[in-house]
mmCIF file of C-alpha atoms in Angstrom:
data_model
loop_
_atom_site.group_PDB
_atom_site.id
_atom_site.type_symbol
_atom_site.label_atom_id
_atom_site.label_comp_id
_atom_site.label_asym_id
_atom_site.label_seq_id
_atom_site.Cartn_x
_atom_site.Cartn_y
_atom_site.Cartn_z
ATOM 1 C CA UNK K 3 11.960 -23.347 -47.870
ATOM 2 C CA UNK K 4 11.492 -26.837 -49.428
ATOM 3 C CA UNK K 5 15.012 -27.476 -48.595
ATOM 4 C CA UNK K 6 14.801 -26.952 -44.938
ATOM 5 C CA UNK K 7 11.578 -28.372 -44.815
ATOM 6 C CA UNK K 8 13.078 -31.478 -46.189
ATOM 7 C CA UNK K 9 16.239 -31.452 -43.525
ATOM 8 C CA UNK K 10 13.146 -31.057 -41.279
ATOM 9 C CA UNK K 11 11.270 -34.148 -42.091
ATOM 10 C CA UNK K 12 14.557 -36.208 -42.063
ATOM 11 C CA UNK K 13 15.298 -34.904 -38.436
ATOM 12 C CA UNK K 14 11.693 -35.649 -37.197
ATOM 13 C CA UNK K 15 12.065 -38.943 -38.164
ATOM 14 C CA UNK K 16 15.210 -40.434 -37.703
ATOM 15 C CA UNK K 17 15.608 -42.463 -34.684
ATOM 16 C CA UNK K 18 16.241 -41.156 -32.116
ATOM 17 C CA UNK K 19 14.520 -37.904 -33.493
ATOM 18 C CA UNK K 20 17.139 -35.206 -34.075
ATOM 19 C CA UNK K 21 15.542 -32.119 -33.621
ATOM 20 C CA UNK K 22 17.039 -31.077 -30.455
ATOM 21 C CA UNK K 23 20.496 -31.338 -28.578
ATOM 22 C CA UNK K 24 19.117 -31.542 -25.046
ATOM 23 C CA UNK K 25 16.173 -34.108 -24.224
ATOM 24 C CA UNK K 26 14.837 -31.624 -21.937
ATOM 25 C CA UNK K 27 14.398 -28.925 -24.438
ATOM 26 C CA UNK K 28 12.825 -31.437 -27.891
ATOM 27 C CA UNK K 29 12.203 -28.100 -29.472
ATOM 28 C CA UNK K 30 12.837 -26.358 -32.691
ATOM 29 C CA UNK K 31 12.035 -23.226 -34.911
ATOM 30 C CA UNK K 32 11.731 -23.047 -38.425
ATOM 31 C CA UNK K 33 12.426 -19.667 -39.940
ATOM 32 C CA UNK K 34 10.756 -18.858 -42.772
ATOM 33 C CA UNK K 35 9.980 -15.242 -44.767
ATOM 34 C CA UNK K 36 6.629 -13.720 -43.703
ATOM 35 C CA UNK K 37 5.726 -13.971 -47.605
ATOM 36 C CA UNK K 38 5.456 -17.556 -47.765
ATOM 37 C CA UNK K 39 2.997 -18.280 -44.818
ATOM 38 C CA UNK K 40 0.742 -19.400 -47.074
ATOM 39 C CA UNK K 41 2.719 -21.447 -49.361
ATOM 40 C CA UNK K 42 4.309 -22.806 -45.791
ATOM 41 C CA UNK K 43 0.358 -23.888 -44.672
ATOM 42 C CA UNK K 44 -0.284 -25.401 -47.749
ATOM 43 C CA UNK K 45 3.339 -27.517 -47.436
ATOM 44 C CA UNK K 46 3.263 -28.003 -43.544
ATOM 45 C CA UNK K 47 0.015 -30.270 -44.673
ATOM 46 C CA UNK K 48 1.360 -32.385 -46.416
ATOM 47 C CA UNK K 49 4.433 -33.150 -44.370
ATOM 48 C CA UNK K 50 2.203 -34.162 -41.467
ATOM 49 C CA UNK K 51 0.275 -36.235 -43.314
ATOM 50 C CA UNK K 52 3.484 -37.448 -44.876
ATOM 51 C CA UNK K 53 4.524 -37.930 -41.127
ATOM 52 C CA UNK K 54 1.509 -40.098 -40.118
ATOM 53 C CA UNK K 55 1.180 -41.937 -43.363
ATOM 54 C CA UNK K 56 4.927 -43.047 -43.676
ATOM 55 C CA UNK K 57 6.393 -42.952 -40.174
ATOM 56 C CA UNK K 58 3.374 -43.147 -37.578
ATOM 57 C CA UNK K 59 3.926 -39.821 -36.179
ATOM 58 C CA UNK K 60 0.970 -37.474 -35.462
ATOM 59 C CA UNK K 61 0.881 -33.921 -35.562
ATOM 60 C CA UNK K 62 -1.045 -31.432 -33.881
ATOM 61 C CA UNK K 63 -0.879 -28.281 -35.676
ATOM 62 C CA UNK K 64 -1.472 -25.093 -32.580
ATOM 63 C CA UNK K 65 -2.096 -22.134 -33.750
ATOM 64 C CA UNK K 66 -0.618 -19.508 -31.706
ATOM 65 C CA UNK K 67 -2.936 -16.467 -32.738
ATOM 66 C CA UNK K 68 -5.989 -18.735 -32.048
ATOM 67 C CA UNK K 69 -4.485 -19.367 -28.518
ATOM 68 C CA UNK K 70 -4.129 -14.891 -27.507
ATOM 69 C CA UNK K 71 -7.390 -14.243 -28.384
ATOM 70 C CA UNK K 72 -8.960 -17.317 -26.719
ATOM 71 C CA UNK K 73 -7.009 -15.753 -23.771
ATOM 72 C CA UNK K 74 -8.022 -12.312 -24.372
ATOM 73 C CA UNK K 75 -11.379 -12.976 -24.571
ATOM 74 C CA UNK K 76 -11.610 -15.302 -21.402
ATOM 75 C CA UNK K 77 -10.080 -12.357 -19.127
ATOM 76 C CA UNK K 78 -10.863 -9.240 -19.431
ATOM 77 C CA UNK K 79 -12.707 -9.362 -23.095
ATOM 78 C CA UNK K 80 -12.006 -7.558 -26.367
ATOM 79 C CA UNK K 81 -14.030 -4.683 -24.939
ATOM 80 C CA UNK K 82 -11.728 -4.081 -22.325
ATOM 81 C CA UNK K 83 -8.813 -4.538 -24.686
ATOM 82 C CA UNK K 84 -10.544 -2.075 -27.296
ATOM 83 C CA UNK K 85 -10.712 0.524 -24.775
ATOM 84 C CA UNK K 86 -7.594 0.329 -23.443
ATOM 85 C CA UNK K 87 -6.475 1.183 -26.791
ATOM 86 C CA UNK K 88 -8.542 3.929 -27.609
ATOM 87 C CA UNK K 89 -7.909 5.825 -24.308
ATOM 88 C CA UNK K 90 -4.101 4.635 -23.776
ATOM 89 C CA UNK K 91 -2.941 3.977 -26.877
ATOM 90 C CA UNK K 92 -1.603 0.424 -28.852
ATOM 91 C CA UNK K 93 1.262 -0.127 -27.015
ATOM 92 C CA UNK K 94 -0.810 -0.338 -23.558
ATOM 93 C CA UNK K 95 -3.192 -2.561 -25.483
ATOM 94 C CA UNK K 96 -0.048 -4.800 -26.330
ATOM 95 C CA UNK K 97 0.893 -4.639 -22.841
ATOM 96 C CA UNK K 98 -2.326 -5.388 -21.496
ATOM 97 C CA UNK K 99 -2.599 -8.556 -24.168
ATOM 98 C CA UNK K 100 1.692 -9.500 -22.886
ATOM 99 C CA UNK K 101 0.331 -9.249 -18.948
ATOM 100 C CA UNK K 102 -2.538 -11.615 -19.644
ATOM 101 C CA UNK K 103 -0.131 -13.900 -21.488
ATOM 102 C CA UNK K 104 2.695 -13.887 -18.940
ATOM 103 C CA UNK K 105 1.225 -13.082 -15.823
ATOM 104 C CA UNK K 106 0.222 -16.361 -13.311
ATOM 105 C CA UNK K 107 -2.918 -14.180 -12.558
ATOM 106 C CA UNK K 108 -4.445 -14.868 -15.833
ATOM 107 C CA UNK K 109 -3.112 -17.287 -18.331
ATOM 108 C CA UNK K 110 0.253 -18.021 -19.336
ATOM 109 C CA UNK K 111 0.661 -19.054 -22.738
ATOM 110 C CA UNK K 112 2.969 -21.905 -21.941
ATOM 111 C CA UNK K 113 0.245 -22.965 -19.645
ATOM 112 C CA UNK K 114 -2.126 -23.005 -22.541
ATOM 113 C CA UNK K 115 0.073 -24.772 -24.917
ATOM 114 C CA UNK K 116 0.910 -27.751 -22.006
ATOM 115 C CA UNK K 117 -3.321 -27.946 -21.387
ATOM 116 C CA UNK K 118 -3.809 -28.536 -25.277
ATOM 117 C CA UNK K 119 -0.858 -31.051 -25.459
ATOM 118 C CA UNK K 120 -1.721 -33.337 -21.859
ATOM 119 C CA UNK K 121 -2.097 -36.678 -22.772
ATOM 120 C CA UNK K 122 -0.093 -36.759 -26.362
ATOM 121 C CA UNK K 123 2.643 -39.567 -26.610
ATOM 122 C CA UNK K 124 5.952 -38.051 -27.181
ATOM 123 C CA UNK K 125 7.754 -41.510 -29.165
ATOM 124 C CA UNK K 126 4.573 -40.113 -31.283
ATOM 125 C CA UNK K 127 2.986 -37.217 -31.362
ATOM 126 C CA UNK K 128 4.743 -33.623 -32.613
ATOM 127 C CA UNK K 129 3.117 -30.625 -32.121
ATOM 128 C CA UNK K 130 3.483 -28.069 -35.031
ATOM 129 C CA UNK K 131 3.181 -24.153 -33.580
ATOM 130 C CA UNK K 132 1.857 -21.952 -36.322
ATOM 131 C CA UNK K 133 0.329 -18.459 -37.029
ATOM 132 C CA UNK K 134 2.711 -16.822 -34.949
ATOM 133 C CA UNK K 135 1.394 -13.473 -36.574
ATOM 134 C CA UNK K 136 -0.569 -13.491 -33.261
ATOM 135 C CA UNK K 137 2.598 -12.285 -31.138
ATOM 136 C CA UNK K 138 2.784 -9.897 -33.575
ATOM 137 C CA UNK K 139 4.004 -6.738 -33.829
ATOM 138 C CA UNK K 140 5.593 -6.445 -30.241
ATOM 139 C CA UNK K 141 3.063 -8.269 -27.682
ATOM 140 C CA UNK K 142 5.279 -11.444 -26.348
ATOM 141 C CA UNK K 143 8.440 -13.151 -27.573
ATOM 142 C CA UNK K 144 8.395 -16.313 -29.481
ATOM 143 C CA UNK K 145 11.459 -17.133 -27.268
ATOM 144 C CA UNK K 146 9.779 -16.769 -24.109
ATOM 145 C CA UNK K 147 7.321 -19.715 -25.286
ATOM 146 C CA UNK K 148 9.731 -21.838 -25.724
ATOM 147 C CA UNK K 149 11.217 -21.109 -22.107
ATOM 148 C CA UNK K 150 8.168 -21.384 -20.443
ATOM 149 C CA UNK K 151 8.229 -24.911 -22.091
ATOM 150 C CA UNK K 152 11.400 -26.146 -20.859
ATOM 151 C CA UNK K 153 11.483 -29.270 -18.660
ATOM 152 C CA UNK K 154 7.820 -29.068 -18.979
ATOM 153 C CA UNK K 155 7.332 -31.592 -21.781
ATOM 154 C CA UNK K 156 8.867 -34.213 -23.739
ATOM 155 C CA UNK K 157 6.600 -34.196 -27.103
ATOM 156 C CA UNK K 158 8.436 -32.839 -29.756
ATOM 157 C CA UNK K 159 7.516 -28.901 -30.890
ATOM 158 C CA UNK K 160 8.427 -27.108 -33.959
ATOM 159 C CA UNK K 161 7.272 -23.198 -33.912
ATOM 160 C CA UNK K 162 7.617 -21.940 -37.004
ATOM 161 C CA UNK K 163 8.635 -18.209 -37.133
ATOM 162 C CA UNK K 164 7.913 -15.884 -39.841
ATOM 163 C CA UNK K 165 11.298 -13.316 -40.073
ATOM 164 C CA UNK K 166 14.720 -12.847 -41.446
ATOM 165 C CA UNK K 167 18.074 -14.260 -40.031
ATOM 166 C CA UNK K 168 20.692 -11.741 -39.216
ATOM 167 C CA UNK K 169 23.851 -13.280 -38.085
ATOM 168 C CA UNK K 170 24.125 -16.495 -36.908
ATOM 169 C CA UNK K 171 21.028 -17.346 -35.197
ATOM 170 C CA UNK K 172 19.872 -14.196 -34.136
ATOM 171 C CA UNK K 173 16.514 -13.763 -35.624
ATOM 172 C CA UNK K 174 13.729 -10.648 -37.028
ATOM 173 C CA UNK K 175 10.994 -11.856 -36.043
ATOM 174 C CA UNK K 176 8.477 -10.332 -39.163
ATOM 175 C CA UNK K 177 11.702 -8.402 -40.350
ATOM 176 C CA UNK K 178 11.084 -5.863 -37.402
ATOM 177 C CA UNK K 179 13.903 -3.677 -36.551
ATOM 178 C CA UNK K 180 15.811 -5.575 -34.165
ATOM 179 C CA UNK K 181 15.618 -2.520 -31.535
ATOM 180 C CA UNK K 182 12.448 -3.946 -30.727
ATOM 181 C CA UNK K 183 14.229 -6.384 -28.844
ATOM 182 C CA UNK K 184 12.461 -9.553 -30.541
ATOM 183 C CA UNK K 185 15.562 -11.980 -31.752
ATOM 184 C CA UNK K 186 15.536 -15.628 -30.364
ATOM 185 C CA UNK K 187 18.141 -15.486 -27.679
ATOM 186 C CA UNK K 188 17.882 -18.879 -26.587
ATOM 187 C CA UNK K 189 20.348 -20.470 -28.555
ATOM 188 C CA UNK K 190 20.296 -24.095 -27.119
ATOM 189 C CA UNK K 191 16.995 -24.501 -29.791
ATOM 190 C CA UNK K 192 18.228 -25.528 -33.427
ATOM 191 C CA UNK K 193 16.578 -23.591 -35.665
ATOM 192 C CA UNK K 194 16.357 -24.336 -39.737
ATOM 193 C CA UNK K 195 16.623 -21.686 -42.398
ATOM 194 C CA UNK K 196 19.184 -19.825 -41.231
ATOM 195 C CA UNK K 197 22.762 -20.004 -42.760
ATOM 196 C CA UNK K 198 25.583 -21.754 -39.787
#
């Protein structure tokens, strides 16, 4: 981890940043093992204040769990969700929580992300998109975030994703069985900690 995070940090700030391939897409994921979230939070600290202290960049840590259940709880309510649960099951409380999170009727996440980011300077802010736990297990791709970002933004984000790498750059996201149909697909994004 300290070795991508390190590649990371030299990519955010060399000039012209080299996170990304396309200017329209100035995204990335870091891939890390689900056992060292908290070891990451601890390190992900200090690189952003190594980022503001030593190059001028600011970072704006977003944490992805935080942003579901501020959505769940503005439509619909955790009641609502609870119920659905008990009388339907989890996976139609997963569903519910993707439909609120996808559907234009109620609040797409990308939405929510671009709100929270209007106004940052991309030649200096970077936003940092943590706690991804809150997709978690099956409720909305990680990938699908970073589509519904595209062309949508030019401030650099960096979601960090706890899994495993398979091949290439197909990813587990939390080491689920990949039938669940949760690997990145969008291979234009450069992601660290995987082997090329």
């Amino acid at each position: 981890m300290e070795q991508n995070l390190d590649l990371l940090r030299q990519d955010l700030v060399a000039e012209p940043m080299r996170i990304a391939a396309h200017s329209d897409m100035p995204f990335a994921i870091f891939r890390y093992s689900p056992e060292e979230e908290f070891q990451l939070r601890k390190r992900l600290r200090l690189l952003a204040y190594s980022l503001s202290e030593n190059h001028g960049r600011k970072v704006a840590f977003l944490s992805i769990s935080r942003l579901v259940w501020g959505i769940v709880r503005r439509f619909e309510g955790t009641d609502y969700l609870f119920k659905t649960e008990s009388i339907r099951g989890f996976q139609a409380a997963e569903e519910h929580i993707n439909r609120l999170l996808s559907s234009e009727d109620y609040r797409p996440i990308a939405d929510e992300v671009l709100e929270r980011i209007k106004g940052f300077d991309h030649d200096r802010d970077i936003v940092f998109l943590v706690r991804a736990g809150g997709f978690a297990p099956f409720i909305y791709r990680c990938s699908s975030l970073l589509d519904g970002l595209h062309r949508r933004t030019k401030v650099p984000v960096i979601l960090f994703y706890p899994g495993s790498a398979e091949a290439g750059t197909d990813l587990k996201f939390f080491d689920l069985p990949s039938e669940a149909n949760l690997g990145v697909y969008n291979y234009r994004v450069k992601i660290y900690g995987v082997d090329k």
